[in-house]
Short mmCIF file of C-alpha atoms in Angstrom, two decimals:
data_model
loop_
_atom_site.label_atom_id
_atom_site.label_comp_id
_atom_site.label_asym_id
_atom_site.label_seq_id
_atom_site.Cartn_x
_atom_site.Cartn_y
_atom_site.Cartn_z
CA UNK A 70 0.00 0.00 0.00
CA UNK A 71 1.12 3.39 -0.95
CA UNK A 72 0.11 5.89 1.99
CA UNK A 73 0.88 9.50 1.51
CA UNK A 74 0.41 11.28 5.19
CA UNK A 75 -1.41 15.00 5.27
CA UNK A 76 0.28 16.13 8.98
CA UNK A 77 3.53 16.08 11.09
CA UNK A 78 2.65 15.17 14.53
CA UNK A 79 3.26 12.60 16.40
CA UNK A 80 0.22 9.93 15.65
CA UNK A 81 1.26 10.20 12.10
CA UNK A 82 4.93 9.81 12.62
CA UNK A 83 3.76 6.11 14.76
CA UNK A 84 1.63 5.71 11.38
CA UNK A 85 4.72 6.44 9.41
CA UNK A 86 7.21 3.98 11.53
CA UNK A 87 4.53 1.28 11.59
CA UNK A 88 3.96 0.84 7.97
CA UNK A 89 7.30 0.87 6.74
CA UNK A 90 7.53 -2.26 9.16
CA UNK A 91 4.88 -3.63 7.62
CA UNK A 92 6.28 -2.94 4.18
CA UNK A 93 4.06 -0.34 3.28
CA UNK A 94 5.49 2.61 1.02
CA UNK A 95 5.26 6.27 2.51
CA UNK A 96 5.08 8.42 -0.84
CA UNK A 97 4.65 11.64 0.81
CA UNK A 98 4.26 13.78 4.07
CA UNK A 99 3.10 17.15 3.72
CA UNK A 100 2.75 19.69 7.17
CA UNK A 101 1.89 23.38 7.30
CA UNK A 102 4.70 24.29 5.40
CA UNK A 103 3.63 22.63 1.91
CA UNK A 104 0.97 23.99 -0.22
CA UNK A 105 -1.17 21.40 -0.97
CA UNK A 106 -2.36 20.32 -4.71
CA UNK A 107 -4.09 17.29 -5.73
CA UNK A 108 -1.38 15.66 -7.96
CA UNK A 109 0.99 15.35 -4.98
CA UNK A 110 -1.17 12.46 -4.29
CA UNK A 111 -1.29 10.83 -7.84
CA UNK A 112 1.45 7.78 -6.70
CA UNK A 113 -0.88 7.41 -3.00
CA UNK A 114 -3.01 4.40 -2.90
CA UNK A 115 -4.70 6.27 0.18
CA UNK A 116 -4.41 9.46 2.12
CA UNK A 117 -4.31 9.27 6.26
CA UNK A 118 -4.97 12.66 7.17
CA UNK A 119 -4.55 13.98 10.83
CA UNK A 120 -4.22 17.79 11.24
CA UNK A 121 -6.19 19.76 13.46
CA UNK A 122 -9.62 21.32 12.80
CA UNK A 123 -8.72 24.77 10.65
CA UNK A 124 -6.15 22.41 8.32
CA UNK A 125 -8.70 19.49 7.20
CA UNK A 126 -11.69 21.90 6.73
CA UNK A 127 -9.09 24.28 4.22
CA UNK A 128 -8.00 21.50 2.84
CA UNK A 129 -10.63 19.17 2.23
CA UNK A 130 -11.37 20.28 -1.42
CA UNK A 131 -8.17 19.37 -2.56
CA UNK A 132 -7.96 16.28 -0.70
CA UNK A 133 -11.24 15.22 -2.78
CA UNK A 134 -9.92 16.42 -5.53
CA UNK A 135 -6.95 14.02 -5.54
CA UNK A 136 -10.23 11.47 -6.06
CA UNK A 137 -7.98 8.76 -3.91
CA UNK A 138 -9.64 7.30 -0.66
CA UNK A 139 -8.86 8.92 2.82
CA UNK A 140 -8.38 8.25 6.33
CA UNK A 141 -9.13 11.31 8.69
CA UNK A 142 -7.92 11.41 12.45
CA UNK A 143 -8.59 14.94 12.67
CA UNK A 144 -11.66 15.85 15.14
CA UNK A 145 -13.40 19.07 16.51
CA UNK A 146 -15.26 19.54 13.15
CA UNK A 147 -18.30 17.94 14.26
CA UNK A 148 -20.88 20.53 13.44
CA UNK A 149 -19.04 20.25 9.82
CA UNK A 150 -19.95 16.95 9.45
CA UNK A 151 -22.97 17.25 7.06
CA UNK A 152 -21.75 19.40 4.66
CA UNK A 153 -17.99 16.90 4.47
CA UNK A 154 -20.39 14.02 4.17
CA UNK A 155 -22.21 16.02 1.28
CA UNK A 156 -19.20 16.73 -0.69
CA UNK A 157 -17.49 13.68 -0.44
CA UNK A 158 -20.73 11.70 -1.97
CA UNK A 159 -21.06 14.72 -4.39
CA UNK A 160 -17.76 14.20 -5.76
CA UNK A 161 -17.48 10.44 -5.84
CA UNK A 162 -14.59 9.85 -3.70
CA UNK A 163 -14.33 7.94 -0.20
CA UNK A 164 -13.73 8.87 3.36
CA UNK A 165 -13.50 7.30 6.56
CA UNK A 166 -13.91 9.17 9.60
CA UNK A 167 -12.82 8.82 13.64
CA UNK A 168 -12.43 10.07 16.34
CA UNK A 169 -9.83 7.43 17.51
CA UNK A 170 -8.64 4.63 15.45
CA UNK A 171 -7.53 2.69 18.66
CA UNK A 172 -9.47 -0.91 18.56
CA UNK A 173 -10.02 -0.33 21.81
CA UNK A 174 -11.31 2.90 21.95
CA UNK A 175 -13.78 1.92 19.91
CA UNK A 176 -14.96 -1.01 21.76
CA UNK A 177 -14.97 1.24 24.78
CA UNK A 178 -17.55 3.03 22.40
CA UNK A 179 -20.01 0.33 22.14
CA UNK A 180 -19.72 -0.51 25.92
CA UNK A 181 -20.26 2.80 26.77
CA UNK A 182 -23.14 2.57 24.27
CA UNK A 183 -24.96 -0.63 25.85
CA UNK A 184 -24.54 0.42 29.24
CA UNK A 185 -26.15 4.10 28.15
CA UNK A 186 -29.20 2.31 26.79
CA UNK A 187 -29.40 0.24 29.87
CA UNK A 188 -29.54 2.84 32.33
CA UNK A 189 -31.59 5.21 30.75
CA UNK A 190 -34.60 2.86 32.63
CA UNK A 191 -33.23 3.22 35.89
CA UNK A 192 -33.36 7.34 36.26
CA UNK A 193 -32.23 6.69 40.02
CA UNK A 194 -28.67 6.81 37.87
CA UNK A 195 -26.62 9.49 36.91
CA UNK A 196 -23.84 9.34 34.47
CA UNK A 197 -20.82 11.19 33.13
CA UNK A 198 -17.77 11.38 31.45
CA UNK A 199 -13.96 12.21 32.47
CA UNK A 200 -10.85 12.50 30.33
CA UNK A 201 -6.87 12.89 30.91
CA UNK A 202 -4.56 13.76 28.32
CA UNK A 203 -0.65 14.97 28.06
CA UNK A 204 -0.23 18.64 28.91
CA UNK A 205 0.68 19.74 24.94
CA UNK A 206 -3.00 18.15 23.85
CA UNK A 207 -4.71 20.72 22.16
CA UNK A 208 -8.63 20.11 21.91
CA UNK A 209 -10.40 20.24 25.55
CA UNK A 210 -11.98 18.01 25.81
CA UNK A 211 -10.83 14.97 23.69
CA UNK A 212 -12.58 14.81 20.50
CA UNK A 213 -13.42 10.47 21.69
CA UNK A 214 -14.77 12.43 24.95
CA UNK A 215 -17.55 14.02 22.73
CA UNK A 216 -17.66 10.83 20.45
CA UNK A 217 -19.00 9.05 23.92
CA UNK A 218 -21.02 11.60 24.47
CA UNK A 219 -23.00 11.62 21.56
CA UNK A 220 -23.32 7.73 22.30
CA UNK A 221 -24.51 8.37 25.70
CA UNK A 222 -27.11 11.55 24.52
CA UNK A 223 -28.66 8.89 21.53
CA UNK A 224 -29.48 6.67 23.88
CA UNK A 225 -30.27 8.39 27.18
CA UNK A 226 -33.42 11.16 26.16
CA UNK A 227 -32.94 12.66 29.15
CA UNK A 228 -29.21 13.61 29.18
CA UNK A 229 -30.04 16.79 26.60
CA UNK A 230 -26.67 18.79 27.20
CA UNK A 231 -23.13 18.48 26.78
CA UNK A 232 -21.69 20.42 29.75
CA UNK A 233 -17.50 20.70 28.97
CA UNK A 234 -16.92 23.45 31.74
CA UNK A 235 -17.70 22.67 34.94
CA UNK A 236 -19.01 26.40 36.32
CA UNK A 237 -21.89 25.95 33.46
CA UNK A 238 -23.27 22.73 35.25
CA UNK A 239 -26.55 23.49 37.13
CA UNK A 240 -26.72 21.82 40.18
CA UNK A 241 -29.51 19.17 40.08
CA UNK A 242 -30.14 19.39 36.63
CA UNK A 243 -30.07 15.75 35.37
CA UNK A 244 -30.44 16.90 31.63
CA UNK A 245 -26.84 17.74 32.22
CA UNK A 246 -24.02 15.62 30.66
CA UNK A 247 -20.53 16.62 32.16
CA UNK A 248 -17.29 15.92 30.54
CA UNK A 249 -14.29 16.62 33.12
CA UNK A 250 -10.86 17.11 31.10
CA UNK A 251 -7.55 17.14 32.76
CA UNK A 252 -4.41 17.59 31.64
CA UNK A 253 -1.79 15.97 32.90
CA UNK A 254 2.60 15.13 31.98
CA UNK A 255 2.81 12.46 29.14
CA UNK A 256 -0.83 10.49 29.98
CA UNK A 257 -1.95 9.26 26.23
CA UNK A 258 -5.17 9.29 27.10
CA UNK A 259 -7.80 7.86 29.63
CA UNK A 260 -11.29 7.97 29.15
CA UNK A 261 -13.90 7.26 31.54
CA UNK A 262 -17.49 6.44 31.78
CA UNK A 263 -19.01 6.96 35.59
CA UNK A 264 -22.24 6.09 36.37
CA UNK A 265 -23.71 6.61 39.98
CA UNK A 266 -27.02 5.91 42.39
CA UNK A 267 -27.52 6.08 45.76
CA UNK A 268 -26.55 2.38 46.04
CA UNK A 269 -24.01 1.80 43.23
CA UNK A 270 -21.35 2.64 41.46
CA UNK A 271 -20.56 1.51 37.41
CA UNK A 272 -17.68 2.35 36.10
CA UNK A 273 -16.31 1.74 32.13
CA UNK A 274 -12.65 2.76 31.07
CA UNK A 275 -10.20 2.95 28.54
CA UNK A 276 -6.02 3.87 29.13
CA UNK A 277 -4.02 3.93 26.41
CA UNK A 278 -0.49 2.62 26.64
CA UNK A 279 0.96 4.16 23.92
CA UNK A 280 0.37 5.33 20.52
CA UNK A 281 0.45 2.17 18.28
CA UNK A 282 -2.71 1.09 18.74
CA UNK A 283 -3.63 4.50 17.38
CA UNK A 284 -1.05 3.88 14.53
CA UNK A 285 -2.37 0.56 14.39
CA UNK A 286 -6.04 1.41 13.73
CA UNK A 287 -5.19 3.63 10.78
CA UNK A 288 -3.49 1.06 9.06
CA UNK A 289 -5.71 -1.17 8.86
CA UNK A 290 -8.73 1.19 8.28
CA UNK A 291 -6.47 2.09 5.46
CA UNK A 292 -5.98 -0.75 4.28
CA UNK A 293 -10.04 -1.80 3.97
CA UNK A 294 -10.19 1.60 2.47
CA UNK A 295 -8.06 1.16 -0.02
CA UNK A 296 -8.70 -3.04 -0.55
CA UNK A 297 -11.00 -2.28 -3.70
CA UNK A 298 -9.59 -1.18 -6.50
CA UNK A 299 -9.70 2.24 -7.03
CA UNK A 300 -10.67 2.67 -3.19
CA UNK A 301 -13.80 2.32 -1.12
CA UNK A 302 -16.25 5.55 -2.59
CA UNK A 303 -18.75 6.76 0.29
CA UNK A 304 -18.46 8.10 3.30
CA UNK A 305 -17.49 6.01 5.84
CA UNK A 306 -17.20 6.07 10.05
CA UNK A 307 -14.70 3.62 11.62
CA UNK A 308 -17.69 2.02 13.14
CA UNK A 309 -18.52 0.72 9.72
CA UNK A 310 -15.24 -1.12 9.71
CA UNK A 311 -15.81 -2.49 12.67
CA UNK A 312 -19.43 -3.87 11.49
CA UNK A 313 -17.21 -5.40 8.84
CA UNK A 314 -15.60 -7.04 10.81
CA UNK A 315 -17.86 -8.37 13.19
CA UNK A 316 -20.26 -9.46 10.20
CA UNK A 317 -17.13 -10.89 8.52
CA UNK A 318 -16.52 -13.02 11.68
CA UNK A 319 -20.24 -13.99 12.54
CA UNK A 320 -20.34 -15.53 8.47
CA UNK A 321 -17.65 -17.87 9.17
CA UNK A 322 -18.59 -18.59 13.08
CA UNK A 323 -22.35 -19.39 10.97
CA UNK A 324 -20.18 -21.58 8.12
CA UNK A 325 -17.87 -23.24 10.58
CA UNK A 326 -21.40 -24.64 12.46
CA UNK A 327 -23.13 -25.45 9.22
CA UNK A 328 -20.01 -27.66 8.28
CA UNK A 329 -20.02 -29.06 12.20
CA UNK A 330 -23.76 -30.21 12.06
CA UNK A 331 -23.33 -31.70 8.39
CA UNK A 332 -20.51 -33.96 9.66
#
């Protein structure tokens, strides 16, 4: 796979390391300092792109324009999301979006999801969110802290808010969803998922180690992106990946009994 890389921090430097191992071919990495034009990205079998939120959104038409499939990281465009879906199915080229690429983080997703849709009948619960990061992390909070939240708002009704600053939280109000951020030294990331009643305590959580799971993720998302010729065209969420995946594995699990009962 040829992977040209839109960014210079440190996820896609772990990217960059990882898939040379893997004897991928890196056949480009562009920061702030290169202009960028769509035939750059003529030799790229895909495009991993993980900037920050100004960089994707001003570069976004020429990323499409490059018509080859890509892989964002980047988050805090959220309320951008419609119109990137729009113009990525109005063009004809493919995207995959997420908020993390870590495996885990993403399973931590769906628990977070099953337990939300749980809970929501027992109202004697509360629930909320914390999150520590590395003191030079930029967004506050984490862009997978709002990704949970949004799981936990579409299935609880009656968490209506997102509440990322503590002084804005009305006490008592249990439409309120708080998300406490911290940062913290060299933490890669934490995430928690607290849920509380006068008799007990749940709690759901996700550390990171260290940065090649994230690396990890995007490979392989990559790779699915780019397995069909030409490149997967849509728009695409890592949680469609994972459905891949999952359906992939409950075909075979399905085969492998069919061929158990026939014997």
């Amino acid at each position: 796979m040829k992977i040209s890389l839109v960014g210079k921090g440190k996820l896609n430097s772990v990217i960059e390391e990882m898939a040379i191992k893997e004897g991928h071919t890196i056949v480009g990495k562009y920061g702030s300092d290169t202009v960028l034009k769509p035939d750059l990205f003529s030799e790229a079998d895909i495009i991993i792109e993980a900037t920050h939120r100004e960089a994707f959104l001003k570069n976004i038409d020429v990323l499409l324009t490059s018509k080859k499939p890509i892989v964002v990281g980047t988050t805090g465009w959220n309320n951008e999301e419609a119109k990137v879906r729009d113009r990525v199915l109005r063009n004809g080229s493919g995207m995959l979006i997420a908020a993390n690429f870590s495996l885990g983080v993403n399973i931590f997703f769906r628990l977070v999801r099953q337990a939300s849709r749980l809970l929501e009948s027992f109202e004697h619960f509360d629930v909320s969110l914390s999150e520590v990061h590395h003191n030079s992390k930029v967004d506050y909070p984490s862009g997978t802290a709002l990704k949970a939240a949004e799981e936990i708002l579409a299935q609880m009704p009656r968490k209506k808010q997102i509440i990322t600053d503590a002084n804005l939280l009305e006490i008592g109000n249990p439409s309120q969803l708080l998300i406490s951020s911290m940062r913290l030294g060299k933490v890669f990331g934490i995430h928690r998922f607290h849920a509380d009643s006068e008799f007990d305590s749940i709690e759901i959580s996700h550390q990171a180690k260290n940065r090649i799971g994230f690396a990890q993720g995007a490979i392989e998302v990559a790779k699915w992106m780019s397995r069909e010729q030409g490149g997967k065209k849509g728009f695409y969420t890592i949680d469609d990946y994972i459905d891949d995946i999952l359906n992939k594995k409950s075909r075979h699990d399905d085969l492998a009994e069919d061929a158990s009962f026939r014997r």
